[in-house]
Coordinates of C-alpha atoms and ligand atoms in Angstrom, one line a residue:
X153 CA 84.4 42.4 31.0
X154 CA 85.9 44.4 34.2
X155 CA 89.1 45.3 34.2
X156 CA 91.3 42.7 35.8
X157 CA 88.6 39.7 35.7
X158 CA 91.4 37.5 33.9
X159 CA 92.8 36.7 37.2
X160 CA 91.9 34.2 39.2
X161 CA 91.5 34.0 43.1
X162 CA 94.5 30.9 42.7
X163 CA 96.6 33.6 40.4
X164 CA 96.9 36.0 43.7
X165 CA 99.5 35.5 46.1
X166 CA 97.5 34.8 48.7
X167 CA 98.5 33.3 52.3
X168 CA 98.7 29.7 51.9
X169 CA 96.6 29.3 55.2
X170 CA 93.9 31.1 53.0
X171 CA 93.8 28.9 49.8
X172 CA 90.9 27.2 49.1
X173 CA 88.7 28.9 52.1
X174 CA 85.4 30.0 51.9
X175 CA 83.7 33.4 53.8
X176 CA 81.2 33.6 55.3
X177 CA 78.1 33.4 53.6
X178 CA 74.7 33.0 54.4
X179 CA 73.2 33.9 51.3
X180 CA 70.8 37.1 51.4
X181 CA 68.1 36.5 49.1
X182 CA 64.8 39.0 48.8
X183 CA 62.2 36.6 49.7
X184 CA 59.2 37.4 51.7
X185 CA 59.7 35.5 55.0
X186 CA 63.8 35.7 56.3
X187 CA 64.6 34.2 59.4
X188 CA 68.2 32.9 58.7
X189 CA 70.5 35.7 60.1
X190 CA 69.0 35.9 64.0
X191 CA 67.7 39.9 63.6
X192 CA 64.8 41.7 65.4
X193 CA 62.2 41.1 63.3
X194 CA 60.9 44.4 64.5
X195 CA 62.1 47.7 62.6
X196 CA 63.0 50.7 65.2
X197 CA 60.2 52.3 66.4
X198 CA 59.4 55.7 64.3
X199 CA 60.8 58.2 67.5
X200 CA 63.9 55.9 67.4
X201 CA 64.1 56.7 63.9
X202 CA 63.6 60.1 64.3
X203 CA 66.1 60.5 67.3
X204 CA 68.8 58.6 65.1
X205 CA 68.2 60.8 62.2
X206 CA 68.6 63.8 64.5
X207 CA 71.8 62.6 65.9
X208 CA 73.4 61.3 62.2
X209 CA 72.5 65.2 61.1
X210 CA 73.6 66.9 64.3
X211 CA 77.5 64.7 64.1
X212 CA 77.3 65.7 60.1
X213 CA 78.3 69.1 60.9
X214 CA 81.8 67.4 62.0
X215 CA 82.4 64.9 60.1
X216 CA 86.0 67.3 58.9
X217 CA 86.8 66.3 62.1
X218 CA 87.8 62.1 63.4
X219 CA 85.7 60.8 65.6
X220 CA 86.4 60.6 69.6
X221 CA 89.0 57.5 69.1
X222 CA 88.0 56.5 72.5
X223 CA 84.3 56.4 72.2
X224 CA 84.2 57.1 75.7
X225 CA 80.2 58.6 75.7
X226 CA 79.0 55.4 73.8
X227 CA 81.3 53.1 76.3
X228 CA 79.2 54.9 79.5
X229 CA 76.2 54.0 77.8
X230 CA 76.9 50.9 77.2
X231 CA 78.4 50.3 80.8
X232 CA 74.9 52.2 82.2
X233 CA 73.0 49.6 80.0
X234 CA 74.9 46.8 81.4
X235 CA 75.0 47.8 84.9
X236 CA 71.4 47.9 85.0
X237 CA 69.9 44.7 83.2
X238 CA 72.6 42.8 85.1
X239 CA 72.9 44.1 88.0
X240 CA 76.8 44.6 88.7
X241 CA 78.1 47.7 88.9
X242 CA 80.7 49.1 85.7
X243 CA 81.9 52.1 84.0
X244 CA 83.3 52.6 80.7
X245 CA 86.7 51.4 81.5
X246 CA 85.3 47.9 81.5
X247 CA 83.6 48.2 78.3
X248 CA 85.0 48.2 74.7
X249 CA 83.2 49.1 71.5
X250 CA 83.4 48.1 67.8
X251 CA 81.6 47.9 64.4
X252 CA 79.8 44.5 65.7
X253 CA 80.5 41.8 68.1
X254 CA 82.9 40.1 65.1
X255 CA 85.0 42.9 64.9
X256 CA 85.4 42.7 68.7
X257 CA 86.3 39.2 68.4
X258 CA 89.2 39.5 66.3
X259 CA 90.6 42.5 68.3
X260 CA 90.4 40.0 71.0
X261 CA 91.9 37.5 68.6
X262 CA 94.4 39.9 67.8
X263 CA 95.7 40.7 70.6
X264 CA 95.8 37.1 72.8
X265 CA 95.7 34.6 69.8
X266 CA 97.7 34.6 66.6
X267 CA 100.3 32.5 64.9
X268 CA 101.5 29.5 67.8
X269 CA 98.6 30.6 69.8
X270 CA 95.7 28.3 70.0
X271 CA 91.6 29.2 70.4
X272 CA 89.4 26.4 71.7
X273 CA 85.4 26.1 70.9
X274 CA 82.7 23.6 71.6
X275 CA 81.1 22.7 68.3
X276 CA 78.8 23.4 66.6
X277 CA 78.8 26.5 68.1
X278 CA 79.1 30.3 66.3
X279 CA 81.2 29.8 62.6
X280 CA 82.9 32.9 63.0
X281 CA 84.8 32.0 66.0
X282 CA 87.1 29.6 63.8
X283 CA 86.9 31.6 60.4
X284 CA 88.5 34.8 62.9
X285 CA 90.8 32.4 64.4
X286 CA 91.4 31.7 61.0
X287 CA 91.9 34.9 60.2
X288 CA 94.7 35.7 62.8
X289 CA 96.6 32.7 62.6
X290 CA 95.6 31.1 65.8
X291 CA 95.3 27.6 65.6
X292 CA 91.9 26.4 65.9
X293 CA 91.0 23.8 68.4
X294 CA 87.1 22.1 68.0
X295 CA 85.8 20.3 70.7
X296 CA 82.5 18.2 70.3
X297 CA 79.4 19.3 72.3
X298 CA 76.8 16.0 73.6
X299 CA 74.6 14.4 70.3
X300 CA 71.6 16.4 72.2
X301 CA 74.1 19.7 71.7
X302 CA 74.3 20.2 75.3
X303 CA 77.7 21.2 77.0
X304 CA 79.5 18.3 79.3
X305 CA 80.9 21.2 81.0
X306 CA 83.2 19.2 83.5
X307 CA 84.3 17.1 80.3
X308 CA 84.6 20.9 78.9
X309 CA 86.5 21.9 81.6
X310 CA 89.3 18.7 81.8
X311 CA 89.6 19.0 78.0
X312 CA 90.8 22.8 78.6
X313 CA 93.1 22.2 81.1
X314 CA 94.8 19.9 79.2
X315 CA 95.3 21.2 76.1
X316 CA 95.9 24.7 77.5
X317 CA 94.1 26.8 74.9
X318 CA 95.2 30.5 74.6
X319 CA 91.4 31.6 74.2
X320 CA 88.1 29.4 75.3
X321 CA 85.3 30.9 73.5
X322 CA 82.0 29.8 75.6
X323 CA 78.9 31.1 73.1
X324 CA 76.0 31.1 75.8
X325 CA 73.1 31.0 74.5
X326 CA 74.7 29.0 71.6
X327 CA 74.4 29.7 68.3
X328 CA 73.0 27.5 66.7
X329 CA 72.0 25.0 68.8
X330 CA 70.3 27.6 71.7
X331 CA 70.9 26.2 74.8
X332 CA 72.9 28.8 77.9
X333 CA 75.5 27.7 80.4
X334 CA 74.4 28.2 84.1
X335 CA 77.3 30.8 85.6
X336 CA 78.5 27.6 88.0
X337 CA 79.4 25.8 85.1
X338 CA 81.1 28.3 83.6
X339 CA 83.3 28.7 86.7
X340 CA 84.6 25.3 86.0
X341 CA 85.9 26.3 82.6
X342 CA 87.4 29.6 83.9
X343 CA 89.2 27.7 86.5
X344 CA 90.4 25.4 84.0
X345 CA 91.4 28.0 81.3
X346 CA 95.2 29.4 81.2
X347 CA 94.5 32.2 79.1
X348 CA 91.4 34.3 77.9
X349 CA 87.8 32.8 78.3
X350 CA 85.6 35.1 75.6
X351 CA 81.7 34.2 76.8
X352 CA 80.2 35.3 73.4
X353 CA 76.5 36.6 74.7
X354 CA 75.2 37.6 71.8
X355 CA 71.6 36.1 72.6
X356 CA 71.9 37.1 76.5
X357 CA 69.2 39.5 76.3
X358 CA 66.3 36.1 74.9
X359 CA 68.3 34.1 77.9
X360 CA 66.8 33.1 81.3
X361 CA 70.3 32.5 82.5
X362 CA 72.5 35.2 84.4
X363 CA 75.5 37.3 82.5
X364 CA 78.4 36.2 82.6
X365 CA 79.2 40.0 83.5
X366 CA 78.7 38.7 87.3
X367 CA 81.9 36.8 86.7
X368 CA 84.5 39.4 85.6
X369 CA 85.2 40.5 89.4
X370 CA 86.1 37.2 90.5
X371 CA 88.0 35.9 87.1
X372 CA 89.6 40.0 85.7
X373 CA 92.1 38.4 83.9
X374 CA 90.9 35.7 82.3
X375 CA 87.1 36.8 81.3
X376 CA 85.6 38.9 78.5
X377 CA 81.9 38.7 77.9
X378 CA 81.1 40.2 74.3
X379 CA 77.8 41.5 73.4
X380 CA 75.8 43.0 70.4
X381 CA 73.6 45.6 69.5
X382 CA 72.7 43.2 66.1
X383 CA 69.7 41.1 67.8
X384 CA 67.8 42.2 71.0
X385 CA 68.9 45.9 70.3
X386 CA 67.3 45.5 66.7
X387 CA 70.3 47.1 65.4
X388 CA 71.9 44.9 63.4
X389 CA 72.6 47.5 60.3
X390 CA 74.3 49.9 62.3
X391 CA 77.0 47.8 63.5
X392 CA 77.8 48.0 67.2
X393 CA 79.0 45.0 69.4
X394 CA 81.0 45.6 72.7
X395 CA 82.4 43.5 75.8
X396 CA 82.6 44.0 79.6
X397 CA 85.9 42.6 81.0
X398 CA 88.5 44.2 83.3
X399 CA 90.2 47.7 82.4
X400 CA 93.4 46.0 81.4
X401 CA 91.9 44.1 78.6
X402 CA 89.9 47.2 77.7
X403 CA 93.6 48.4 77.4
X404 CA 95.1 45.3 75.6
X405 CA 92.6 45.9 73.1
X406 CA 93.7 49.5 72.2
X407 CA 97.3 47.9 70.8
X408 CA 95.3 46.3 68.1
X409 CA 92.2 48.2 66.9
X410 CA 92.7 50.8 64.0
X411 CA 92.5 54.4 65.5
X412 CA 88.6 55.8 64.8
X413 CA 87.3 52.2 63.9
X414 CA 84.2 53.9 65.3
X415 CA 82.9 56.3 62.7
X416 CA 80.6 59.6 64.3
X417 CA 77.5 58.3 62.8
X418 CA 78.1 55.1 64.5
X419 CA 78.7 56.5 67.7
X420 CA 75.6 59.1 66.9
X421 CA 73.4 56.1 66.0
X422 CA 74.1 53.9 68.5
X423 CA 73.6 56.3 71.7
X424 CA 70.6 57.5 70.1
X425 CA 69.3 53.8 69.7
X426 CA 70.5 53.1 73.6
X427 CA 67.6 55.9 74.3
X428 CA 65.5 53.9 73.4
X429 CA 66.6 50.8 74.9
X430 CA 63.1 50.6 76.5
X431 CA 61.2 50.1 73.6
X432 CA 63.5 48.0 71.4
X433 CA 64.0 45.5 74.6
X434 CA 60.1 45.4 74.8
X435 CA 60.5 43.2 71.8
X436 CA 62.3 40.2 73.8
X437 CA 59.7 39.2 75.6
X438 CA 57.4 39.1 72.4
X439 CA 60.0 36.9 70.6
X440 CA 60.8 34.4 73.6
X441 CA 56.8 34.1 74.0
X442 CA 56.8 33.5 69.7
X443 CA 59.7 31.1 70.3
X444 CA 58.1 28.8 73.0
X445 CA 54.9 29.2 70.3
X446 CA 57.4 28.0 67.9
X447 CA 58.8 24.9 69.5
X448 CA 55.3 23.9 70.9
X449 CA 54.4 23.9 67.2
X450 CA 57.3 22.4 65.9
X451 CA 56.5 19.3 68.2
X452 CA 52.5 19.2 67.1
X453 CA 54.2 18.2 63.6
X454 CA 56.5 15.6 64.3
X455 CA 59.4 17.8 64.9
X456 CA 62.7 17.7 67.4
X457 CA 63.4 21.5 68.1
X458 CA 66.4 21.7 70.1
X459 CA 65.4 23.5 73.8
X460 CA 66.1 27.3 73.1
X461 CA 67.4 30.4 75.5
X462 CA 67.9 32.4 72.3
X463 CA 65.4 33.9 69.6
X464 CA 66.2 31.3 66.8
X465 CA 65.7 27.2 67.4
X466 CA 67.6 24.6 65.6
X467 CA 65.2 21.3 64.6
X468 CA 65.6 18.1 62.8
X469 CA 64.5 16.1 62.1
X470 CA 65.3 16.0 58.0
X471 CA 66.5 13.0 56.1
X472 CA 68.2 15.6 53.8
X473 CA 68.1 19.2 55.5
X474 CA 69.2 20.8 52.3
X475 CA 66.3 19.2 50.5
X476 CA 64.3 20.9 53.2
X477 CA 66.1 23.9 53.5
X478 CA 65.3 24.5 49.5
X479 CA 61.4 23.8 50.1
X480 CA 61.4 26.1 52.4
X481 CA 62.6 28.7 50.3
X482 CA 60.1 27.6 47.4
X483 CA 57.2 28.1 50.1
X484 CA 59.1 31.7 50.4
X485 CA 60.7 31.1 53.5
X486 CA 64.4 31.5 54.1
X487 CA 65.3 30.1 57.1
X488 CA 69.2 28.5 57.6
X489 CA 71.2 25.3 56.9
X490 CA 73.5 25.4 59.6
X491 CA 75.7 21.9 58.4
X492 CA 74.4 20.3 61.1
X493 CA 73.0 16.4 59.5
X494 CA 69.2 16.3 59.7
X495 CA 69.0 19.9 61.1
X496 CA 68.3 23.2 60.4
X497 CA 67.9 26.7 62.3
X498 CA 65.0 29.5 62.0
X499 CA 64.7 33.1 63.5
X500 CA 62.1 33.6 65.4
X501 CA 60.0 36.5 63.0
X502 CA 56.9 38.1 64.0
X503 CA 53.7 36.0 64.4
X504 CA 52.9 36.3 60.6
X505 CA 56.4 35.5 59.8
X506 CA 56.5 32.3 62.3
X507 CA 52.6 31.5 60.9
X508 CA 54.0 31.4 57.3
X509 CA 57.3 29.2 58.5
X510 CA 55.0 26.5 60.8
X511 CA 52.5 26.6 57.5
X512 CA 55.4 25.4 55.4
X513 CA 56.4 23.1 57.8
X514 CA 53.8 20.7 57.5
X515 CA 54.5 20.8 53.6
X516 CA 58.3 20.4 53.5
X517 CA 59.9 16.6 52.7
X518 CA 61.5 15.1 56.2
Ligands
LIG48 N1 78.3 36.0 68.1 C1 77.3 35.2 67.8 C2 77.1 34.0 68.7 C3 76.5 35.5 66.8 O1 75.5 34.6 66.4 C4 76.7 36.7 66.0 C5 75.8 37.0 64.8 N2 75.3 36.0 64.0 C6 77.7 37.5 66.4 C7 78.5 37.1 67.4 C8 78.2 38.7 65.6 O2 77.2 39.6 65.5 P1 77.6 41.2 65.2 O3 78.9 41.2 64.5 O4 76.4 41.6 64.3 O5 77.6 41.8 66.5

């Protein structure tokens, strides 16, 4: 046995807020076809490879050294990306960097939420946003989205202003259900909100709908859009999520992050991948062409995808999705079980990937 395995989890003197939790977990298992965690299904291209490799070895000469705690060449990157595929104008002092989008949601959480704060979501929406609220001690307030999973955004937006939330996170395209928030709508629930409105966009690169980026001039202390590397970027292993908001919260944001949370080889990595933006975003249009494939498909069998904006779709209809979710995974097929009754959520892979999943679809029990 390992040393220490006679203790138990209940033996520790954990929080009491913590007992009886469970992380995060969907379960990574080596089957052929995965589409349960929302990647690129499309590896980095062999000069993005290269480049990355290149800049990893170059920073390795340093690494005696911390990183730049700042990150300040990744954050004009990132504010260069951003100022071009949405249009408004921002430099690095509206941008904020971490080791995924998660990580900058509980900086966010840290700093504006915590114990006697509140965080409000529309459910179901992304798990992580309670498990971090969790977390931090901020109380978690779930409000219902419609039965079709669509947001009754003036509904939304009375329900905010009465319970006054600290935080309002607004996940657009939602995950899992897929659907985005038109920017009007979202100026309902900004109006609304006394505190922080986080629009988690994730999936904004698969969406049809504007940024909310066009929003932070008119709302600067109250919005903070977060974004990922970890899906359109087809960068999910190296870690790198970031937000756009006004300089102040950039700066609110310093009180809580651990100094050089950022390693070298993730800032090397990441600028390297950001060369070659170009290619990787040449996947989006691939996988929101497979997607519509997808759903078309879906509905040919009987199906009830759920309209999608992102690269995944959630479906029903299953009289037991667990029982479904398993048969999938006997047909080698690992798509999700998001606890949603009668539903469950797949990635959109590549065509061979999606071929196999819609093959096993006519075979799985409903
Ligand atoms: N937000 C949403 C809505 C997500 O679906 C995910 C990934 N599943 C994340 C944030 C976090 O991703 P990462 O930490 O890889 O940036």
């Amino acid at each position: 046995a390992v040393p220490g395995a006679e203790v138990t989890l209940d033996a520790l003197p954990l929080r009491e807020d913590l007992r009886g939790k469970s992380p995060y977990g969907a379960p990574q298992l080596d089957v052929p076809v995965r589409l349960n965690t929302n990647e690129n299904p499309y590896p980095p291209p062999p000069e993005l490879v290269a480049d990355v490799a290149e800049a990893v070895r170059a920073e390795a000469a340093s690494l005696h050294r911390y990183p730049d705690r700042d990150a300040v060449a990744l954050r004009t990157e990132l504010a260069d990306y951003l100022t071009v595929s949405t249009r408004v104008v921002l430099s690095e002092a509206n941008v904020w960097a971490a080791n995924g989008s998660n990580e900058i949601l509980q900086q966010i959480l840290q700093a504006f939420g915590g114990p006697g704060r509140s965080a409000l979501g529309f459910e179901p929406s992304y798990s992580m946003h309670p498990i971090i609220s969790s977390g931090t001690r901020t109380e978690w307030v779930p409000v219902p989205r419609r039965a079709d999973f669509t947001l009754d955004t003036a509904a939304a937006a009375s329900l905010v202003a009465q319970r006054q939330p600290d935080i309002v996170f607004v996940t657009s395209p939602n995950n899992p259900t897929g659907g985005s928030i038109p920017l009007d709508q979202l100026r309902g629930i900004l109006e609304a909100a006394p505190g922080i409105v986080v629009v988690d966009e994730a999936y904004a690169e698969f969406s049809s709908q504007p940024s909310a980026v066009a929003l932070i001039a008119e709302y600067p202390a109250k919005l903070i859009v977060s974004r990922t590397m970890s899906k359109a970027f087809a960068f999910a292993g190296g870690r790198l999520g970031y937000l756009a908001a006004a300089p102040a919260i950039v700066d609110a944001l310093q009180l809580v992050r651990l100094p050089y949370h950022l390693s070298r080889l993730t800032q090397a990595a990441a600028r390297a991948a950001l060369r070659h933006a170009d290619a990787t975003l040449a996947t989006v249009a691939k996988l929101a062409a497979e997607r519509d494939r997808v759903v078309e498909a879906l509905l040919g069998l009987g199906f009830t995808p759920v309209p999608s904006d992102a690269n995944f779709v959630l479906f029903g209809q299953f009289a037991d999705a667990r029982a479904g979710w398993e048969s999938y995974l006997d047909h080698g097929v690992l798509i999700r079980d998001v606890g949603i009754e009668g539903h469950l959520r797949v990635t959109i892979g590549t065509p061979e990937e999606n071929d196999a999943f819609l093959e096993a679809s006519k075979e799985v029990p409903r």
